[in-house]
């Protein structure tokens, strides 16, 4: 039996030629597929190569997340918020009366992180920061020591562009003077040295970098707009920003326990005994940083009461040039809060918001 051969007399089809754009598109798609397969194989074979974004947990605190700081923005992460659970209304009302003074613009925030009990006035408004701005600068310095980017014994060299008037003696030192980073940071806080502050700002990345960091921490009004001493008061912050920053320190979310202890040691040696410390009773301890320029005076602190309870206190007052009523007002606010809050919580009169 013969095989039957069927001939196809139809005309062969001509394949359409791809355009250059189509050829490049196919090449890019093929490259993407191959790259994905190679990446998957590498992750399986070497788990240590797993990209950080695969293990990113959006609900984790900021410092526990592993995305590079360069891309950690408010658009990507939920920002920290101050835990305000219970407004102490009667105490707040009494403190508001103290601020009713002509030509003084006041804002304050007193909060106990453990309970969320608080009082506040104009806490989200922007105020001139003066030397209170040195607290977030210190925090970033400590963060970079934590990360290994900096060391406490790194050598810093004083340059002419660092020098600023006002507080501190480093402005009188010769250019080229060498000091350890820790000693410069110590002068920034303990002596409120403006030249030392400018050196630390330069060391950690400059004002623009710091302002971006402040935003990542949830600080809404805190900005460095001019080198210290900034007598015009263009650097800004708010009571809520400073209260949030100090509360995050208390919670251990910004720096390690070891670095927090370093920062608290410096804030405990602040040489200003006025403002918030004046209102405290025997046995109380305070870690704080003050600010004082002609148009503004302020103080930001962590206070430990004799019974071990701790609260964060921030008071900022803008004033006519060097008006001492502002200093006295901060001391009175501190005293009013301390002695009411000193009573056991069951006895303190409060109203829930």
CSV table of C-alpha atoms in Angstrom, one decimal:
chain,number,residue,atom,x,y,z
A,1,UNK,CA,0.0,0.0,0.0
A,2,UNK,CA,1.4,3.3,-1.1
A,3,UNK,CA,1.8,6.2,1.3
A,4,UNK,CA,-0.5,9.0,0.4
A,5,UNK,CA,1.3,12.3,0.0
A,6,UNK,CA,-0.8,15.4,0.2
A,7,UNK,CA,0.7,18.5,-1.3
A,8,UNK,CA,-0.1,21.9,0.1
A,9,UNK,CA,-0.3,24.3,-2.8
A,10,UNK,CA,-1.3,27.2,-0.5
A,11,UNK,CA,0.9,30.3,-0.5
A,12,UNK,CA,3.3,30.3,2.5
A,13,UNK,CA,2.6,33.1,5.0
A,14,UNK,CA,5.1,35.9,5.4
A,15,UNK,CA,6.0,36.8,9.0
A,16,UNK,CA,5.5,40.4,9.9
A,17,UNK,CA,8.7,42.1,10.8
A,18,UNK,CA,8.9,43.5,14.3
A,19,UNK,CA,9.6,47.2,14.7
A,20,UNK,CA,12.7,48.3,16.6
A,21,UNK,CA,10.6,49.3,19.6
A,22,UNK,CA,9.0,45.9,19.7
A,23,UNK,CA,12.4,44.2,19.5
A,24,UNK,CA,13.8,46.3,22.4
A,25,UNK,CA,10.6,45.6,24.5
A,26,UNK,CA,11.0,41.9,24.0
A,27,UNK,CA,14.7,42.1,25.1
A,28,UNK,CA,13.8,44.1,28.2
A,29,UNK,CA,11.1,41.7,29.2
A,30,UNK,CA,13.4,38.7,28.7
A,31,UNK,CA,16.1,40.4,30.8
A,32,UNK,CA,13.6,41.1,33.6
A,33,UNK,CA,12.5,37.5,33.7
A,34,UNK,CA,16.1,36.2,33.8
A,35,UNK,CA,17.0,38.8,36.5
A,36,UNK,CA,14.1,37.7,38.6
A,37,UNK,CA,15.0,34.0,38.4
A,38,UNK,CA,18.6,34.8,39.3
A,39,UNK,CA,17.5,36.9,42.3
A,40,UNK,CA,15.1,34.2,43.6
A,41,UNK,CA,17.8,31.5,43.3
A,42,UNK,CA,20.3,33.7,45.2
A,43,UNK,CA,17.8,34.3,48.0
A,44,UNK,CA,17.1,30.6,48.3
A,45,UNK,CA,20.8,29.7,48.2
A,46,UNK,CA,21.9,32.5,50.5
A,47,UNK,CA,19.2,33.7,52.9
A,48,UNK,CA,21.5,36.5,54.1
A,49,UNK,CA,21.0,38.2,50.8
A,50,UNK,CA,17.3,38.6,51.3
A,51,UNK,CA,16.4,42.2,50.5
A,52,UNK,CA,15.4,44.3,53.5
A,53,UNK,CA,12.1,45.3,52.0
A,54,UNK,CA,11.0,41.7,52.1
A,55,UNK,CA,11.2,41.7,55.9
A,56,UNK,CA,9.9,45.2,56.5
A,57,UNK,CA,7.1,45.3,59.0
A,58,UNK,CA,5.0,48.5,58.6
A,59,UNK,CA,3.7,48.2,62.2
A,60,UNK,CA,7.2,48.1,63.8
A,61,UNK,CA,8.6,51.2,65.5
A,62,UNK,CA,10.7,53.4,63.3
A,63,UNK,CA,14.1,52.2,64.7
A,64,UNK,CA,13.1,48.6,64.3
A,65,UNK,CA,12.5,48.9,60.6
A,66,UNK,CA,15.3,48.0,58.2
A,67,UNK,CA,14.7,50.3,55.2
A,68,UNK,CA,17.6,52.6,54.5
A,69,UNK,CA,17.0,56.0,56.1
A,70,UNK,CA,17.4,57.7,52.8
A,71,UNK,CA,14.0,56.3,51.7
A,72,UNK,CA,12.2,56.3,55.0
A,73,UNK,CA,9.8,59.2,54.4
A,74,UNK,CA,6.5,60.2,55.9
A,75,UNK,CA,4.9,58.9,52.7
A,76,UNK,CA,6.1,55.4,53.4
A,77,UNK,CA,5.8,55.0,57.1
A,78,UNK,CA,3.3,55.9,59.8
A,79,UNK,CA,4.9,58.7,61.9
A,80,UNK,CA,5.2,58.4,65.6
A,81,UNK,CA,2.5,60.2,67.6
A,82,UNK,CA,2.4,61.5,71.1
A,83,UNK,CA,0.3,59.2,73.4
A,84,UNK,CA,-2.3,61.6,74.8
A,85,UNK,CA,-4.9,59.6,76.6
A,86,UNK,CA,-6.2,61.7,79.5
A,87,UNK,CA,-6.3,65.5,79.6
A,88,UNK,CA,-6.1,66.8,83.2
A,89,UNK,CA,-8.6,69.6,82.5
A,90,UNK,CA,-8.7,71.3,85.9
A,91,UNK,CA,-4.9,71.5,86.1
A,92,UNK,CA,-4.7,72.7,82.5
A,93,UNK,CA,-7.2,75.5,83.2
A,94,UNK,CA,-5.2,76.7,86.2
A,95,UNK,CA,-2.0,76.7,84.0
A,96,UNK,CA,-3.8,78.6,81.2
A,97,UNK,CA,-4.6,81.4,83.7
A,98,UNK,CA,-0.9,81.8,84.5
A,99,UNK,CA,-0.2,82.5,80.8
A,100,UNK,CA,-2.7,85.3,80.5
A,101,UNK,CA,0.0,88.0,80.4
A,102,UNK,CA,0.2,90.9,77.9
A,103,UNK,CA,2.8,90.6,75.1
A,104,UNK,CA,3.8,87.0,76.1
A,105,UNK,CA,3.1,84.2,73.6
A,106,UNK,CA,3.2,80.9,75.4
A,107,UNK,CA,3.0,77.2,74.6
A,108,UNK,CA,3.5,74.2,76.8
A,109,UNK,CA,3.1,70.4,77.0
A,110,UNK,CA,3.4,68.3,80.1
A,111,UNK,CA,2.8,64.6,79.7
A,112,UNK,CA,3.4,61.4,81.6
A,113,UNK,CA,4.4,58.8,78.9
A,114,UNK,CA,3.4,55.8,81.1
A,115,UNK,CA,-0.2,56.9,81.5
A,116,UNK,CA,-0.8,59.4,78.7
A,117,UNK,CA,-2.0,62.0,81.2
A,118,UNK,CA,-1.3,65.5,80.0
A,119,UNK,CA,-1.9,69.2,79.8
A,120,UNK,CA,-1.2,71.4,76.8
A,121,UNK,CA,-1.6,74.8,75.3
A,122,UNK,CA,-0.7,75.9,71.8
A,123,UNK,CA,1.4,72.7,71.7
A,124,UNK,CA,1.4,72.3,67.9
A,125,UNK,CA,2.2,75.9,67.2
A,126,UNK,CA,5.7,76.9,65.9
A,127,UNK,CA,8.0,78.9,68.2
A,128,UNK,CA,11.5,80.2,68.0
A,129,UNK,CA,13.7,77.3,69.3
A,130,UNK,CA,16.9,79.1,70.5
A,131,UNK,CA,19.1,76.5,72.2
A,132,UNK,CA,16.3,74.0,72.7
A,133,UNK,CA,17.1,73.0,69.0
A,134,UNK,CA,20.3,71.3,70.5
A,135,UNK,CA,18.2,68.4,71.8
A,136,UNK,CA,17.3,66.9,68.4
A,137,UNK,CA,20.8,67.6,67.2
A,138,UNK,CA,22.2,65.6,70.1
A,139,UNK,CA,19.7,62.8,69.4
A,140,UNK,CA,20.9,62.5,65.8
A,141,UNK,CA,24.6,62.5,67.0
A,142,UNK,CA,23.8,59.6,69.3
A,143,UNK,CA,21.9,57.7,66.6
A,144,UNK,CA,24.9,57.9,64.3
A,145,UNK,CA,27.2,56.6,67.1
A,146,UNK,CA,24.7,53.8,67.6
A,147,UNK,CA,24.9,52.9,63.9
A,148,UNK,CA,28.7,52.9,63.8
A,149,UNK,CA,28.9,55.8,61.4
A,150,UNK,CA,30.5,57.9,64.1
A,151,UNK,CA,32.5,57.2,67.2
A,152,UNK,CA,32.6,59.1,70.4
A,153,UNK,CA,36.3,59.5,70.2
A,154,UNK,CA,36.3,60.7,66.6
A,155,UNK,CA,38.5,63.8,66.2
A,156,UNK,CA,36.8,67.1,65.1
A,157,UNK,CA,38.7,70.1,63.9
A,158,UNK,CA,37.5,73.6,64.6
A,159,UNK,CA,37.1,75.8,61.5
A,160,UNK,CA,36.3,79.5,61.2
A,161,UNK,CA,32.9,78.8,59.6
A,162,UNK,CA,31.9,76.9,62.8
A,163,UNK,CA,32.3,79.9,65.1
A,164,UNK,CA,29.2,81.5,66.5
A,165,UNK,CA,28.8,84.2,69.2
A,166,UNK,CA,26.7,84.0,72.3
A,167,UNK,CA,27.1,81.0,74.7
A,168,UNK,CA,30.3,79.0,75.0
A,169,UNK,CA,34.0,79.5,74.9
A,170,UNK,CA,34.9,77.6,71.7
A,171,UNK,CA,34.4,80.7,69.6
A,172,UNK,CA,37.6,82.0,71.2
A,173,UNK,CA,39.7,78.9,70.4
A,174,UNK,CA,42.2,79.0,67.4
A,175,UNK,CA,41.1,77.5,64.1
A,176,UNK,CA,42.5,74.0,63.8
A,177,UNK,CA,41.9,73.1,67.4
A,178,UNK,CA,41.1,69.3,67.7
A,179,UNK,CA,38.6,67.8,70.1
A,180,UNK,CA,36.8,64.5,70.4
A,181,UNK,CA,33.3,64.4,69.1
A,182,UNK,CA,31.9,63.5,72.5
A,183,UNK,CA,33.6,66.5,74.2
A,184,UNK,CA,32.2,68.8,71.5
A,185,UNK,CA,28.7,67.3,72.1
A,186,UNK,CA,29.2,67.7,75.8
A,187,UNK,CA,29.9,71.4,75.4
A,188,UNK,CA,26.9,71.8,73.1
A,189,UNK,CA,24.6,70.6,75.9
A,190,UNK,CA,26.3,71.3,79.3
A,191,UNK,CA,27.6,74.7,78.3
A,192,UNK,CA,25.2,75.4,75.5
A,193,UNK,CA,28.2,76.2,73.3
A,194,UNK,CA,27.0,77.5,69.9
A,195,UNK,CA,30.2,76.9,68.1
A,196,UNK,CA,30.2,73.3,69.4
A,197,UNK,CA,26.7,73.0,68.1
A,198,UNK,CA,27.6,74.2,64.6
A,199,UNK,CA,30.5,71.6,64.6
A,200,UNK,CA,28.1,68.8,65.5
A,201,UNK,CA,25.5,69.9,62.9
A,202,UNK,CA,28.3,69.8,60.3
A,203,UNK,CA,29.5,66.4,61.5
A,204,UNK,CA,26.1,64.6,61.3
A,205,UNK,CA,25.3,65.9,57.8
A,206,UNK,CA,24.2,69.5,57.9
A,207,UNK,CA,21.0,71.4,58.5
A,208,UNK,CA,19.2,70.0,55.4
A,209,UNK,CA,19.9,66.4,56.4
A,210,UNK,CA,18.8,67.1,60.0
A,211,UNK,CA,15.6,68.7,58.9
A,212,UNK,CA,14.8,65.6,56.9
A,213,UNK,CA,15.5,63.4,59.9
A,214,UNK,CA,13.3,65.5,62.1
A,215,UNK,CA,10.4,64.9,59.7
A,216,UNK,CA,11.1,61.2,59.8
A,217,UNK,CA,10.8,61.3,63.6
A,218,UNK,CA,7.3,62.9,63.3
A,219,UNK,CA,8.5,66.4,64.3
A,220,UNK,CA,6.3,68.8,62.4
A,221,UNK,CA,7.7,72.3,63.1
A,222,UNK,CA,11.3,71.6,64.2
A,223,UNK,CA,13.7,73.1,61.6
A,224,UNK,CA,17.2,74.5,61.5
A,225,UNK,CA,17.2,77.5,59.3
A,226,UNK,CA,20.4,79.3,60.5
A,227,UNK,CA,23.6,78.5,62.3
A,228,UNK,CA,23.8,79.1,66.0
A,229,UNK,CA,23.4,81.5,67.8
A,230,UNK,CA,20.4,82.4,65.6
A,231,UNK,CA,19.6,85.5,67.6
A,232,UNK,CA,16.8,86.3,65.1
A,233,UNK,CA,15.0,83.2,66.2
A,234,UNK,CA,14.5,81.6,62.8
A,235,UNK,CA,15.1,78.1,64.0
A,236,UNK,CA,11.8,76.6,65.1
A,237,UNK,CA,10.1,73.9,67.2
A,238,UNK,CA,6.9,73.4,69.1
A,239,UNK,CA,6.0,72.0,72.6
A,240,UNK,CA,4.4,69.0,70.9
A,241,UNK,CA,7.6,68.3,68.9
A,242,UNK,CA,9.9,68.4,71.8
A,243,UNK,CA,7.5,66.4,74.0
A,244,UNK,CA,7.3,63.7,71.3
A,245,UNK,CA,11.1,63.6,70.9
A,246,UNK,CA,11.7,63.2,74.6
A,247,UNK,CA,8.8,60.6,74.9
A,248,UNK,CA,10.3,58.6,72.1
A,249,UNK,CA,13.7,58.7,74.0
A,250,UNK,CA,11.9,57.5,77.1
A,251,UNK,CA,10.4,54.6,75.1
A,252,UNK,CA,13.7,53.6,73.7
A,253,UNK,CA,12.7,54.0,70.1
A,254,UNK,CA,15.3,56.5,68.9
A,255,UNK,CA,18.6,55.3,70.4
A,256,UNK,CA,19.9,52.3,72.3
A,257,UNK,CA,19.7,52.3,76.1
A,258,UNK,CA,23.4,52.9,76.2
A,259,UNK,CA,23.3,56.0,74.0
A,260,UNK,CA,20.2,57.3,75.8
A,261,UNK,CA,22.2,57.1,79.1
A,262,UNK,CA,24.9,59.2,77.4
A,263,UNK,CA,22.5,61.8,76.3
A,264,UNK,CA,20.7,61.9,79.7
A,265,UNK,CA,24.0,62.3,81.5
A,266,UNK,CA,24.7,65.4,79.5
A,267,UNK,CA,21.2,66.8,79.9
A,268,UNK,CA,21.5,66.2,83.7
A,269,UNK,CA,24.6,68.4,83.8
A,270,UNK,CA,23.0,71.5,82.2
A,271,UNK,CA,24.3,74.5,83.9
A,272,UNK,CA,21.0,76.5,84.0
A,273,UNK,CA,19.2,76.3,87.3
A,274,UNK,CA,16.3,78.6,86.3
A,275,UNK,CA,13.1,77.9,84.4
A,276,UNK,CA,11.6,74.4,84.9
A,277,UNK,CA,13.9,73.3,87.8
A,278,UNK,CA,12.7,76.3,89.9
A,279,UNK,CA,9.2,74.8,90.1
A,280,UNK,CA,10.3,71.3,91.4
A,281,UNK,CA,10.2,70.1,95.0
A,282,UNK,CA,12.8,68.3,97.1
A,283,UNK,CA,13.9,64.9,95.7
A,284,UNK,CA,12.9,65.6,92.1
A,285,UNK,CA,15.5,65.2,89.4
A,286,UNK,CA,15.5,66.9,86.0
A,287,UNK,CA,17.3,66.2,82.7
A,288,UNK,CA,16.8,69.3,80.4
A,289,UNK,CA,18.0,71.8,77.9
A,290,UNK,CA,17.1,75.4,78.0
A,291,UNK,CA,17.0,78.1,75.3
A,292,UNK,CA,17.3,81.8,75.8
A,293,UNK,CA,17.6,84.6,73.3
A,294,UNK,CA,16.2,88.1,73.4
A,295,UNK,CA,12.8,87.3,71.9
A,296,UNK,CA,12.3,83.8,73.4
A,297,UNK,CA,13.0,81.6,76.4
A,298,UNK,CA,12.2,77.9,76.7
A,299,UNK,CA,13.0,74.6,78.4
A,300,UNK,CA,12.5,70.9,77.5
A,301,UNK,CA,12.9,68.3,80.2
A,302,UNK,CA,12.4,64.8,81.6
A,303,UNK,CA,11.5,65.0,85.2
A,304,UNK,CA,11.7,62.2,87.7
A,305,UNK,CA,9.5,62.6,90.8
A,306,UNK,CA,10.5,61.4,94.3
A,307,UNK,CA,8.2,58.3,93.9
A,308,UNK,CA,9.9,57.4,90.6
A,309,UNK,CA,7.2,58.5,88.2
A,310,UNK,CA,8.5,60.4,85.2
A,311,UNK,CA,7.0,63.1,83.0
A,312,UNK,CA,8.1,65.2,80.0
A,313,UNK,CA,7.8,69.0,80.4
A,314,UNK,CA,8.2,71.5,77.6
A,315,UNK,CA,7.5,75.3,77.9
A,316,UNK,CA,8.3,77.9,75.2
A,317,UNK,CA,7.6,81.6,75.6
A,318,UNK,CA,8.1,84.4,73.0
A,319,UNK,CA,8.5,87.8,74.7
A,320,UNK,CA,9.5,91.4,74.3
A,321,UNK,CA,13.3,91.6,74.3
A,322,UNK,CA,14.7,89.9,77.5
A,323,UNK,CA,11.4,90.3,79.4
A,324,UNK,CA,12.0,88.3,82.6
A,325,UNK,CA,8.3,87.7,83.0
A,326,UNK,CA,8.7,84.8,80.5
A,327,UNK,CA,11.4,83.1,82.7
A,328,UNK,CA,9.1,83.5,85.7
A,329,UNK,CA,6.1,82.1,83.8
A,330,UNK,CA,8.0,78.9,82.9
A,331,UNK,CA,9.0,78.4,86.6
A,332,UNK,CA,5.3,78.9,87.7
A,333,UNK,CA,4.0,76.5,85.1
A,334,UNK,CA,6.5,73.9,86.3
A,335,UNK,CA,5.5,74.5,89.9
A,336,UNK,CA,1.8,74.3,89.2
A,337,UNK,CA,2.1,71.0,87.3
A,338,UNK,CA,4.6,69.4,89.7
A,339,UNK,CA,2.6,69.9,92.9
A,340,UNK,CA,-0.7,68.8,91.5
A,341,UNK,CA,0.8,65.9,89.7
A,342,UNK,CA,2.8,64.9,92.8
A,343,UNK,CA,-0.5,63.8,94.4
A,344,UNK,CA,-1.3,60.1,93.9
A,345,UNK,CA,-3.2,59.5,90.6
A,346,UNK,CA,-6.3,58.4,92.5
A,347,UNK,CA,-6.4,61.8,94.3
A,348,UNK,CA,-5.6,64.0,91.3
A,349,UNK,CA,-8.6,65.5,89.6
A,350,UNK,CA,-8.8,64.7,85.9
A,351,UNK,CA,-11.2,64.7,83.1
A,352,UNK,CA,-10.9,62.3,80.1
A,353,UNK,CA,-11.0,63.9,76.7
